[in-house]
């Protein structure tokens, strides 16, 4: 069982409501779900869609082929019918009493059905939900539960209306669909899976790691993190502030971090550009900070609501001068969740900027999980606190130590003064210019830390054929899911594996897992990236001296989809 | 009571005769008189001659980027409003590179005192025009003379209803100490623009130049009257007023509206990851 | 005379009912009535719903970065002062991200008209508070309510002696056309802050809300009186004035002081490398 | 003949006046001169020095050993006497009537001598100049000429006073120096060499390439370019504007360039950080711009008046998204002069941002040349002008063409409209979101241009042993001079060459000169960089897959000096 549903229409027509409800219903039923969104940079109108895939098995990508198209306007039919499976069906709001062409079409007057059921225009959305559930023959009980939860704050009347509308939608298709048995379902193994997207995972990871301050300036696709944290602000005591610009955002976060708490900011490429001076400031002052950089297609404003992996080089090298940093590039919401935790831990442990780099695609796609293993989370307060400070005779913010880490005190918590400086400075934090101190600070701040940091980085994951694969698909970040499924498919015909990097800077060492050896022995290595120039491919060569034998790049602002990627890979083999 | 010596920091690298020396001395005196312990004080600065001040004072210090002192101070204030917070900055640092933050920190009404060492010039970078330089001023980088009108920080602050707007002069230390004290005591964002002659690069707005022009706002000046304050802030010429132009306590202070601070400063609040686990429930 | 149709650009992607439609229509009408040929007009914008306007108008256009329209326009004006120059921008674009340029473009007195589509919200990014949002406004990113006081662009402009300071409302097109015309005709930097309701995200400051409050400054209002102008700019509440608050021609325009422009716009001046060779002589 | 003079003292004591005068005098006499400065970030006080080397042969570096130390204060003696050559001499302003230790010391009461000669305190500077000339036994005629020129605007009395003071300085040492013949001089081949530093060379190159607009925000060490151009503004019709910040500076320059002229900005690392969003804007709008990035040691404020090569990665990768750019890294004032010309040419020809990346060291060091060959300069106006435009029926700013270059019109020069957009756009410049147009624009703007750009890049220079060197010293940018001299020294003992890259992005291809072959065949390759992490070394590996066998890095904010570098290289061999 593996079905895909696409809800298509204009911005503002409610397709997000429908999509979100379906995802929740299916995952509560215990199915594995994968959703992704494609939307334009406008508030009303245009052409958007929301795609939901469901299966009883774990899935991690969107497919090109769809089984159910819900066309909220007539143009959507033409735009998407080529993607329809031969057994698929299009539910559409009829305009005039046009004839249905064939059994692939089912005119469904969502609004009218809602009204007939005693509801209003807005309830057309739940009619669509009901209709889809009806096509699969799902019982509506779980769906009703979810409607009730999501409308908990509304009146009983409204809830009742929605339930009726959903029932009416289901009834309608069950009565009018010419081939009702086309979608066979199997029962899910267990019910109640967790449905979470990348943005939520980063946000939840941050809260569970003790973030207390988040300053940012709105920018798609990073705004979701801010919205998520703002939603938790009161309950979890998090200060969330919208800055006047991104420069202010990162400097506020550095101020908050200096003052003694865990701070974070988030942005996209254009906003990150404005933050780079602040990143450098974090570097020389050794102020911990976590930065989520959510990529979208550039340059400049580019395609603001779409996806791309084109800021890798920029995030690794952004900021003048030389200082240590860590760049994590999770590939799934689960990885993103742990990446957030690791980011806060490393940032504070090493007093450095740590990046969680993701993109619109990972941010918006929802995945299902049984649960996250919370015992894998770590939390340790690395700052000197009251009692540590009270015992200290002397305090120097930048005391030289062999491991590069100086004691970090909280200003005001004791008589000791905490002095930090963007100039090169001595152990006390005061401005200096002599060569000797400069060298000592560099050796401490940069060299000693980098050496230890290298050991903190997890090696890439090898998936598929694990003993001497002939073909290796090399990738990082959000392409994880689709390439993983591609390996499942192609693995039947080839000796093939995926090598996925979810931590890219410092580049993973070989001692734990000698992936370089695999790459060298493979007959063919294909570096697959959602960008035009192959930045990861270049990084691999820069860091490891290894060149992949070929590249697949997509740079039209869209994510890779399963079938077309499989096809492209086949062509290289 | 604290002693001025308690605040002695590194040896200043300013030019002999620089107005910053008086400013620093007055600040030490103010802090001593107010008995603010160095460790309860955080001084934030950007980059410039003025911005070096935190090194020359014993205090907690964040000497950040050129133009970016105010956001850093805002972040500090929002998580730990219990600290005494000062920003020392130059006219270029604050009104040039940092102009946007000047506007928005004021709108936030961050509880802090902002001391702008206004020498009407870029000192550290050797004599370029600053926003407060007079229009037409020539310099090595202003071949046609400074093309912009002279920025008026006081009138701008009054235009946005800033709760404490003052101007001082390092040549009148007692008065300056009074302004500094009132600014630090004011609950909310307080601006003190301070005339600080740069002996090396500003050959027009010299100590003498200021001395000749500066006079005190009259005792009768009603600092609560916004229109009057605005009017007085526009005075510039043979006579230039110093003093507290505008002052009120009408505005909410930024941290008044932050529920997470109800239990005290955030750095003092413990965090227990166990108490956050319910956060995942909504995803089921 | 030109026709409004001469200015027809791409089809707008704004929401049905958005106040920007009226603004665009009024601008076309203004340009037609003033008979400004599209190719002699340059419209510069940043990013936001407002900033999309240049695509929807036939003209030369530079649609740049969020917040950075004014520096681009300044650069254009300084090398080619003969073009008619407009900047269309949003309240976030201009007063938030672009706040520093707003201040300094005004100080430079760039010869251009600035139209700020003020919907008191971030439209394109879906409803966050902007600098002109009312203090306390809650949104998905303002969990504690907007923490900053509401920015007053008019009083700030008057505080820096901007030579043309006006406010309009898209619900009063004839008046708006008058303001636009006067702003474009004004020699120097002219600000028109325009109430433009966002039907999708601002559920408070709606068309109706503005309609009920907006009234014209009286005929007798003396736009030459800075104090009066300042006072009127502070009015905000049940009644909000629109019109020309402040206006004068006292200030030098940026390009008045640029000797290289004496021979006309720079793009029209030829360059001959041969005429520069003497430049190496000083190194001997 | 190869002598070095160091003038040491506090900021404000006039050491720049002395140093500059000596450089000019020696070069006018026909000697080759190399000067470098070491100064602190303060206006008065501290410890600074100005070093002048002169020889009858071409030279290109500072030496560690000095022959004459002019100590303007007593501390300077202690700080620098270890560098003194055994035959060297220290001229110092005596405090009390202390005894001279030995013939290495000569108390020279500069101020008193000036006053005795009828001059004033400030003329102590010319006394020092005269004293140095006296030590060498140089005739003062040329020096007098230069004093007169430089004081042309002063009164005859002042000029006369200076000339007398200089004569008095010379007379004093000739009378009091115990070993007057210690510095033997030979006559220069020809007189009247040109003396120019990197900043002046960039500025002069820009003027001669038609720069008409320069916007910047002051930042050491880039301010010199602004000062230079401001000095030419009225005579050459250049608009020079100090922006409120660096963001404004680059956006102003882009506006001016769009309006139809050649525009430039300049900054250092921290300011560049703020410009990166604008760089990306130049990329997508295809607006020509030249950016001088003058490096100083970071991170953040770092060591603001010193030197480092640590922004290489940042300048190559700064800006979000993917677009073409060129990075030139001249190694000498002469290269900097031509680099400026090439930068303007390429920027306009390809409608891209082009960087001249240098540093404080190259910016401030003065070199001597006979002349610059002006026939090597190119100037072509690549824009559509009046007549071209009048003939056009249709105009599209981003018309797709096979070479990636679209016609660039000047707004207002014709009825055609010029529309540029930071969003992805169609050929007319209007915002779009579809995948097809996106791909066409990328193929035009990025791929087609990069292919042609690669052919514009000059290969590196091989200096020293040119047939199969066993040892290759690899470098880029401002280290050219010192490494070149190191090769001259070490070449006597080893089969050794320098491979210097003055154009690094796109990375030079191999078709013109297969330097990769040299590197592979060498027994030892040493990458020498004025930074901590070896950024160029990494770039070479990323681009060419070649790893150097060892590295020498200096990151104390000081430039390499000859003897110590030679020593360090020897240790690797
Ligand atoms: C991003 C950035 N741009 C420029 C500089 C260079 N810079 C340092 S201080 C300064 C101006 C200082 O003027 P002001 O703030 O008036 O301080 P003053 O030295 O006059 O006290 C500048 C431009 C910098 N450090 N960072
Ligand atoms: C550097 C940067 N930060 C953030 C954004 C995202 N962004 C685009 S438009 C906008 C706000 C728009 O608000 P406003 O200027 O008021 O325009 P409106 O849409 O309301 O007309 C933001 C934050 C961006 N494009 N670039
Ligand atoms: S340059 Fe001016 S402001 Fe700076 S220390 Fe010297 S006198 Fe003071
Ligand atoms: S979101 Fe608001 S401002 Fe933007 S187009 Fe829609 S109604 Fe207009
Ligand atoms: Mg100053
Ligand atoms: Mg808005």
mmCIF file of C-alpha atoms and ligand atoms in Angstrom, chain A residues 217-220 246 270-271 274 296 301, chain C residues 20 47-51 66 89-94 97 117 119 121-125 130 196, chain D residues 277, ligand 2:
data_model
loop_
_atom_site.group_PDB
_atom_site.id
_atom_site.type_symbol
_atom_site.label_atom_id
_atom_site.label_comp_id
_atom_site.label_asym_id
_atom_site.label_seq_id
_atom_site.Cartn_x
_atom_site.Cartn_y
_atom_site.Cartn_z
ATOM 1 C CA UNK A 217 13.791 38.674 11.863
ATOM 2 C CA UNK A 218 11.039 37.009 9.818
ATOM 3 C CA UNK A 219 12.284 35.236 6.736
ATOM 4 C CA UNK A 220 10.850 32.258 4.908
ATOM 5 C CA UNK A 246 19.141 40.247 11.231
ATOM 6 C CA UNK A 270 19.857 36.671 2.826
ATOM 7 C CA UNK A 271 19.488 37.216 6.527
ATOM 8 C CA UNK A 274 23.739 40.135 7.353
ATOM 9 C CA UNK A 296 15.953 28.737 0.000
ATOM 10 C CA UNK A 301 15.567 37.070 -3.093
ATOM 11 C CA UNK C 20 -2.237 48.193 -2.829
ATOM 12 C CA UNK C 47 11.069 43.318 -0.773
ATOM 13 C CA UNK C 48 7.522 42.953 0.495
ATOM 14 C CA UNK C 49 4.061 43.253 -1.014
ATOM 15 C CA UNK C 50 4.536 46.985 -1.467
ATOM 16 C CA UNK C 51 7.916 46.436 -3.023
ATOM 17 C CA UNK C 66 14.598 43.882 1.581
ATOM 18 C CA UNK C 89 8.336 50.318 0.015
ATOM 19 C CA UNK C 90 6.563 48.802 2.996
ATOM 20 C CA UNK C 91 6.590 49.803 6.630
ATOM 21 C CA UNK C 92 8.808 46.846 7.435
ATOM 22 C CA UNK C 93 11.047 47.362 4.444
ATOM 23 C CA UNK C 94 11.555 51.055 5.099
ATOM 24 C CA UNK C 97 15.199 46.480 8.012
ATOM 25 C CA UNK C 117 2.733 51.522 1.876
ATOM 26 C CA UNK C 119 -0.248 48.587 6.466
ATOM 27 C CA UNK C 121 2.102 44.778 9.423
ATOM 28 C CA UNK C 122 4.484 42.501 7.561
ATOM 29 C CA UNK C 123 2.242 41.348 4.723
ATOM 30 C CA UNK C 124 4.377 39.168 2.504
ATOM 31 C CA UNK C 125 5.773 37.152 5.387
ATOM 32 C CA UNK C 130 6.064 45.941 11.916
ATOM 33 C CA UNK C 196 -2.849 50.816 2.940
ATOM 34 C CA UNK D 277 23.890 40.239 0.712
HETATM 35 C C1 LIG E 2 17.277 40.211 4.592
HETATM 36 C C2 LIG E 2 15.856 39.800 4.534
HETATM 37 N N1 LIG E 2 15.193 39.561 5.660
HETATM 38 C C3 LIG E 2 13.927 39.171 5.639
HETATM 39 C C4 LIG E 2 13.274 39.000 4.460
HETATM 40 C C5 LIG E 2 11.854 38.500 4.444
HETATM 41 N N2 LIG E 2 10.872 39.532 4.190
HETATM 42 C C6 LIG E 2 10.391 39.747 2.966
HETATM 43 S S1 LIG E 2 9.224 40.941 2.924
HETATM 44 C C7 LIG E 2 9.309 41.154 4.603
HETATM 45 C C8 LIG E 2 8.443 42.106 5.357
HETATM 46 C C9 LIG E 2 7.516 42.821 4.519
HETATM 47 O O1 LIG E 2 6.826 43.763 5.278
HETATM 48 P P1 LIG E 2 6.572 45.206 4.718
HETATM 49 O O2 LIG E 2 7.854 45.836 4.308
HETATM 50 O O3 LIG E 2 5.753 45.928 5.693
HETATM 51 O O4 LIG E 2 5.812 44.938 3.345
HETATM 52 P P2 LIG E 2 4.337 44.426 3.093
HETATM 53 O O5 LIG E 2 4.465 43.014 2.634
HETATM 54 O O6 LIG E 2 3.569 44.587 4.352
HETATM 55 O O7 LIG E 2 3.861 45.325 2.014
HETATM 56 C C10 LIG E 2 10.249 40.314 5.143
HETATM 57 C C11 LIG E 2 10.556 40.272 6.571
HETATM 58 C C12 LIG E 2 13.995 39.258 3.287
HETATM 59 N N3 LIG E 2 13.460 39.115 2.074
HETATM 60 N N4 LIG E 2 15.270 39.649 3.351
#
